[in-house]
Short mmCIF file of C-alpha atoms in Angstrom, two decimals:
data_model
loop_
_atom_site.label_atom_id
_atom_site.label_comp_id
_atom_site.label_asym_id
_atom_site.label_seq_id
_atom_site.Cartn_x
_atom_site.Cartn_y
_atom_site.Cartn_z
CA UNK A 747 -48.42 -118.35 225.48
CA UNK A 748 -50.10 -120.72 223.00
CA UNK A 749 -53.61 -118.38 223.13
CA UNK A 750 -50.80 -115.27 222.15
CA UNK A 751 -48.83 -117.13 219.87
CA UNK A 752 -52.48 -117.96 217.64
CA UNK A 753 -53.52 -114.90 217.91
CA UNK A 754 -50.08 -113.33 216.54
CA UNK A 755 -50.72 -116.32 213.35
CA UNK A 756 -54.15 -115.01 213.17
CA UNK A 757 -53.73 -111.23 212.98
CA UNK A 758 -50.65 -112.17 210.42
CA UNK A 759 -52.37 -114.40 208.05
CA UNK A 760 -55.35 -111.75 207.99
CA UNK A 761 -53.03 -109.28 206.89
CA UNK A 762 -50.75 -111.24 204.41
CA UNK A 763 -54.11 -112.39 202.81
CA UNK A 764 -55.41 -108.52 202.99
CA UNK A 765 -52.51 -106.65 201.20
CA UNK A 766 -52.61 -109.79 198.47
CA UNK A 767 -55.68 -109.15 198.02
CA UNK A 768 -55.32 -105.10 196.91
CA UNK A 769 -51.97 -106.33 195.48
CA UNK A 770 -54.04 -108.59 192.91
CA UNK A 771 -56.83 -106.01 192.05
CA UNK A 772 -54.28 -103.22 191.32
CA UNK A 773 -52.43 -105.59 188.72
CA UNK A 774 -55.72 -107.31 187.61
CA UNK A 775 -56.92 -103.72 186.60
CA UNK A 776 -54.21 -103.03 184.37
CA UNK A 777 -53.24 -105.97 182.26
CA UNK A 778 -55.37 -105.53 179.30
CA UNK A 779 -54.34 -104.73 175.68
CA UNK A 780 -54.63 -100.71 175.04
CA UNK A 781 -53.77 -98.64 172.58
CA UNK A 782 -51.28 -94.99 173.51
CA UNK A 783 -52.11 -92.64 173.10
CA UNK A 784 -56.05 -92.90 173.90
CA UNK A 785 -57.28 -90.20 172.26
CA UNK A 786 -55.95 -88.11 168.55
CA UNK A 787 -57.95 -85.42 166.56
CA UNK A 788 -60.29 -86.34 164.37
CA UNK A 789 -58.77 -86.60 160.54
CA UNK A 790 -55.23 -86.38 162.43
CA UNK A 791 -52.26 -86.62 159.81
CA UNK A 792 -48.82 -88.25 159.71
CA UNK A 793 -49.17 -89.65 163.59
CA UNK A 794 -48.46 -93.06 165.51
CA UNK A 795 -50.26 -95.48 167.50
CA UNK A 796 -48.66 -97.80 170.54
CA UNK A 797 -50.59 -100.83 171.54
CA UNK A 798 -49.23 -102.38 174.48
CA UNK A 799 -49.61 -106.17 175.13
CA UNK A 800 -49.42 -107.19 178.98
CA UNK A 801 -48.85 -110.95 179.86
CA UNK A 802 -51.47 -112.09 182.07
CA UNK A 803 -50.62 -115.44 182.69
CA UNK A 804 -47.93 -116.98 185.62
CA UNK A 805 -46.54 -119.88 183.58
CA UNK A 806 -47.42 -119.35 179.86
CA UNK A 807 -45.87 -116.47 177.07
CA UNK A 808 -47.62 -114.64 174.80
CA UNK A 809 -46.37 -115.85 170.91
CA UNK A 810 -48.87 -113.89 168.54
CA UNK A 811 -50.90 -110.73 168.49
CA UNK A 812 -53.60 -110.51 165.96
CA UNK A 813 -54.68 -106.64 165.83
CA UNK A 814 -57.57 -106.07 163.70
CA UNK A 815 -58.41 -102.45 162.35
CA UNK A 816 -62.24 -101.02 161.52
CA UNK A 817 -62.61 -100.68 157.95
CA UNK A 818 -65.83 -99.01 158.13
CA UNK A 819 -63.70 -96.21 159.31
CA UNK A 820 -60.58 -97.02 157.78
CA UNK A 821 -57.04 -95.72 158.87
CA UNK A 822 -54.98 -94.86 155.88
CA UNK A 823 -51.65 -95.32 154.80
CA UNK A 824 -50.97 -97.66 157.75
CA UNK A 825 -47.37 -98.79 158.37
CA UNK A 826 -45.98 -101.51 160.93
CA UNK A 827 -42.68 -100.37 163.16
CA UNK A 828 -39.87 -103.43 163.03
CA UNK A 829 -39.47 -104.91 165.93
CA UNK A 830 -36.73 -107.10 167.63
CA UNK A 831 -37.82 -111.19 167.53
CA UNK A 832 -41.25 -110.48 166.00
CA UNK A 833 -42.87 -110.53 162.16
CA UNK A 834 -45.25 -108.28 161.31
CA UNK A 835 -47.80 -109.78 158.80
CA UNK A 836 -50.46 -107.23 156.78
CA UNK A 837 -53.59 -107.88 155.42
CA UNK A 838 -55.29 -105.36 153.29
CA UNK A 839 -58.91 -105.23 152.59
CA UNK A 840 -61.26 -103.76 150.12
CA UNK A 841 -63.27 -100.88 151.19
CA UNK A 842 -67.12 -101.19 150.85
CA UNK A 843 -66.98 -97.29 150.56
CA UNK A 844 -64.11 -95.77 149.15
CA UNK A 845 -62.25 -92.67 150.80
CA UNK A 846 -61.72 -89.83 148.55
CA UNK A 847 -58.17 -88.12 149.46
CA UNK A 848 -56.70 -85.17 148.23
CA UNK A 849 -54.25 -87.69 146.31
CA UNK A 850 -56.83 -89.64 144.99
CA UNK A 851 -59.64 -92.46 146.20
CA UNK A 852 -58.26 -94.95 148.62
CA UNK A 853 -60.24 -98.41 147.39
CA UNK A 854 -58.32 -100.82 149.99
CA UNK A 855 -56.73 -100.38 153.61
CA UNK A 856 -55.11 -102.53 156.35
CA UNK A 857 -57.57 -104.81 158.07
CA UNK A 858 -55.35 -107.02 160.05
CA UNK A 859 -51.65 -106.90 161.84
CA UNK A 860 -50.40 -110.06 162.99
CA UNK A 861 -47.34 -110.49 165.07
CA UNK A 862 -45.53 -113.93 165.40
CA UNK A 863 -42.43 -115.28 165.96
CA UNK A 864 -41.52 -113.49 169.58
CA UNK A 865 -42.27 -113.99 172.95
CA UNK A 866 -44.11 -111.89 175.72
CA UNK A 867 -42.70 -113.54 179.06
CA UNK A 868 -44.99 -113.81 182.16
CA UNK A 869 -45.48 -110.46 184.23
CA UNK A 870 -43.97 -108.80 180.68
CA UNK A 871 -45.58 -106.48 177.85
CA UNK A 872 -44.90 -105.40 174.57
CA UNK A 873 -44.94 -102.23 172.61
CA UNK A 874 -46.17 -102.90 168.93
CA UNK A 875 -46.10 -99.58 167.09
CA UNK A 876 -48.00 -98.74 163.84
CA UNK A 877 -47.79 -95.28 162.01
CA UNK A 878 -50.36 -93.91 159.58
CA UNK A 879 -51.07 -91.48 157.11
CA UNK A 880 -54.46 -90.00 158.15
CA UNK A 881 -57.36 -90.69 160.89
CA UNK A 882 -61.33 -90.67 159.58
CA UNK A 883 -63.06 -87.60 160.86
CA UNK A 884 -66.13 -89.26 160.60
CA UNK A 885 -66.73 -91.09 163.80
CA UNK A 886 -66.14 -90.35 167.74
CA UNK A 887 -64.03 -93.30 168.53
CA UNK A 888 -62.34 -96.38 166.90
CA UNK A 889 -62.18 -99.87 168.60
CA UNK A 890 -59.29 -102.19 168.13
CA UNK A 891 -60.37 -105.61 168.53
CA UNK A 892 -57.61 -108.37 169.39
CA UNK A 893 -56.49 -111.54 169.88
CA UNK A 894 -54.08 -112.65 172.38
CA UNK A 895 -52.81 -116.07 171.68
CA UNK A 896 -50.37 -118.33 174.64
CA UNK A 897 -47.66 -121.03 174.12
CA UNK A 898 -50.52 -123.30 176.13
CA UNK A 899 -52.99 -122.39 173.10
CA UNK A 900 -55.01 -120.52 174.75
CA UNK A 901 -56.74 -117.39 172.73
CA UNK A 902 -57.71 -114.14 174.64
CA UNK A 903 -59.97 -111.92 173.37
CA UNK A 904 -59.73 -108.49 173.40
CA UNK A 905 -62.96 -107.88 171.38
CA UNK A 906 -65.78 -106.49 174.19
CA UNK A 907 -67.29 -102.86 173.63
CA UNK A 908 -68.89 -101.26 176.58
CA UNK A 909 -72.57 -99.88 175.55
CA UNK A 910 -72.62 -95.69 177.00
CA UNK A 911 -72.29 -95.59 180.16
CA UNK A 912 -72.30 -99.24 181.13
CA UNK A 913 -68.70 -100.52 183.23
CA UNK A 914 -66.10 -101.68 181.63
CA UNK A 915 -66.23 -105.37 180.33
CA UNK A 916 -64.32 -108.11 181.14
CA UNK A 917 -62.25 -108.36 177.84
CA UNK A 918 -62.52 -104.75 176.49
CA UNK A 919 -61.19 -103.89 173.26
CA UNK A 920 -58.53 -100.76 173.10
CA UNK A 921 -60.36 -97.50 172.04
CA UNK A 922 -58.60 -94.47 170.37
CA UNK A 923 -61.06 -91.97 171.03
CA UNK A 924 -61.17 -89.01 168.32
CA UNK A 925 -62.12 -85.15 169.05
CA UNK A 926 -63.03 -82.14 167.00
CA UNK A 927 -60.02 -80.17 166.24
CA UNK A 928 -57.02 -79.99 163.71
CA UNK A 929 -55.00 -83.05 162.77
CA UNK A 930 -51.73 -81.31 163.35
CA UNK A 931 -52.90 -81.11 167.27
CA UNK A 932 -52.33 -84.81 168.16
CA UNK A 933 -49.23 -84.04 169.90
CA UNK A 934 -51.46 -82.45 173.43
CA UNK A 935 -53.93 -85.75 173.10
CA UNK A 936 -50.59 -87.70 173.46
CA UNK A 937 -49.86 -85.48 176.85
CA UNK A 938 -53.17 -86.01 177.81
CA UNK A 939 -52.66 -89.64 177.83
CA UNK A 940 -49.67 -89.95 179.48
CA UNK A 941 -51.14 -87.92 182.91
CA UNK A 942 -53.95 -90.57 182.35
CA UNK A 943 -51.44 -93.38 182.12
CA UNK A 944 -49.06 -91.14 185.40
CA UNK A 945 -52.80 -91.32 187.40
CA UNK A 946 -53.32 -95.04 186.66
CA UNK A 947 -50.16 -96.14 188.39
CA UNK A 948 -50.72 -93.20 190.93
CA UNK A 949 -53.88 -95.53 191.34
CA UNK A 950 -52.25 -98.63 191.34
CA UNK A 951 -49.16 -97.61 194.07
CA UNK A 952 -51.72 -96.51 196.24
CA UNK A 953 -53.63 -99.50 196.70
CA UNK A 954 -50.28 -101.42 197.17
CA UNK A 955 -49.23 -98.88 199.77
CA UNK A 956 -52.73 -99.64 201.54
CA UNK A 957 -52.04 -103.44 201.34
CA UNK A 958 -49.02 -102.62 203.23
CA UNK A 959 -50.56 -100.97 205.63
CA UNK A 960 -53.08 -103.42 206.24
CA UNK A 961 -50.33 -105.72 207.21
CA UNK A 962 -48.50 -103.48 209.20
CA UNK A 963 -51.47 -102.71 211.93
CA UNK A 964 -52.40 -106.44 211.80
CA UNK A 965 -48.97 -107.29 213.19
CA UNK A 966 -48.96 -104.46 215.22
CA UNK A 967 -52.61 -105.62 216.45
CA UNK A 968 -50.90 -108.83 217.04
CA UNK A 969 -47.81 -107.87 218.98
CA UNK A 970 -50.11 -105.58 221.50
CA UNK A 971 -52.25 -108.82 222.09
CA UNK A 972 -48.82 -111.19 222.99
CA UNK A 973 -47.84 -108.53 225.10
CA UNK A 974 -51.17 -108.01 226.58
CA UNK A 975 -51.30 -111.69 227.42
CA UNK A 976 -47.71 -111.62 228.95
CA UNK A 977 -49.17 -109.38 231.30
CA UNK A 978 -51.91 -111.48 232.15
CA UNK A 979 -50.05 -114.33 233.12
#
């Protein structure tokens, strides 16, 4: 009985340390800073951006979000949502090359959006939302750099650009990528994200559900051996 019973630990621990294992990639893969939805027209009007903020840590809360916008591609007319517990501070910044508008030329826009005063909880996120009043239509994509600050001190940052067709690094930076077409047709990018965003957790259920499985036939694997050595005795 003792050879059955170590085997039956055996075959268990494998498995426990198996589905863990998929259980921690699936959540690893999804806790960085990114920006809903991924992808507007280029020179969009009148539109909204959601960055979520994901908690990575297991003892430690998020207190302060520094998001910092491109001005060498500025977004104008930029205005921060209220939200509950947190203070929104803007910083404005003089454009090396002014944008000429239809209302006039735009000499300054938002540079910086920092968020203090609340709390992001461990295994928590948070929706920041910032409207504005046009996208540039000058440039493919625009990268979001930020800084993720923790009641410990510690500083993530969220500030990496992957080079074309290099994998994705460690501590990207959300991307709003921009494509030809009308600015009044943001609305079907925003679909298009959210059956990106539906796949992603597709992705990530799977994986659990294989985890799962894992353990299952290890304990199976290790019920047919106790059995098996029943027999034998």
């Amino acid at each position: 009985m003792s050879s059955a019973r170590t085997a039956l630990r055996r075959a268990g621990l494998g498995a426990a340390l198996a589905a863990s294992a998929v259980l921690t990639a699936a959540g690893v893969a999804s806790a960085h800073v990114t920006v809903h939805p991924d992808r507007y027209a280029k020179g969009a009007t009148d539109g909204a951006l959601t960055f979520r903020v994901p908690d990575e840590s297991d003892t430690t809360s998020t207190t302060k979000v520094q998001l910092f916008l491109p001005t060498d591609h500025p977004l104008l007319g930029v205005l921060v949502s209220p939200h509950d517990g947190w203070t929104a501070k803007v910083t404005d910044t003089k454009l090396k090359t002014p944008v000429k508008t239809d209302d006039g030329t735009i000499t300054d826009a938002v540079s910086e959006i920092t968020w203090t005063g609340g709390k992001i909880g461990p295994g928590q996120y948070e929706d920041f939302d910032v409207a504005f009043g046009q996208l540039p239509d000058d440039t493919a994509q625009l990268s979001f750099k930020t800084l993720q600050t923790y009641s410990d001190g510690k500083v993530v940052r969220w500030i990496e650009e992957a080079a074309g067709g290099d994998d994705e690094p460690e501590n990207p930076a959300p991307v709003l990528k921009l494509t030809s077409g009308t600015g009044a047709s943001a609305a079907p990018k925003a679909s298009a994200t959210t059956s990106a965003a539906a796949a992603s957790d597709s992705t990530a259920r799977g994986l659990g559900v294989a985890g799962l499985v894992v353990g299952v036939l290890g304990l199976a694997a290790a019920a047919f051996a106790v059995v098996r050595s029943r027999r034998a005795q």
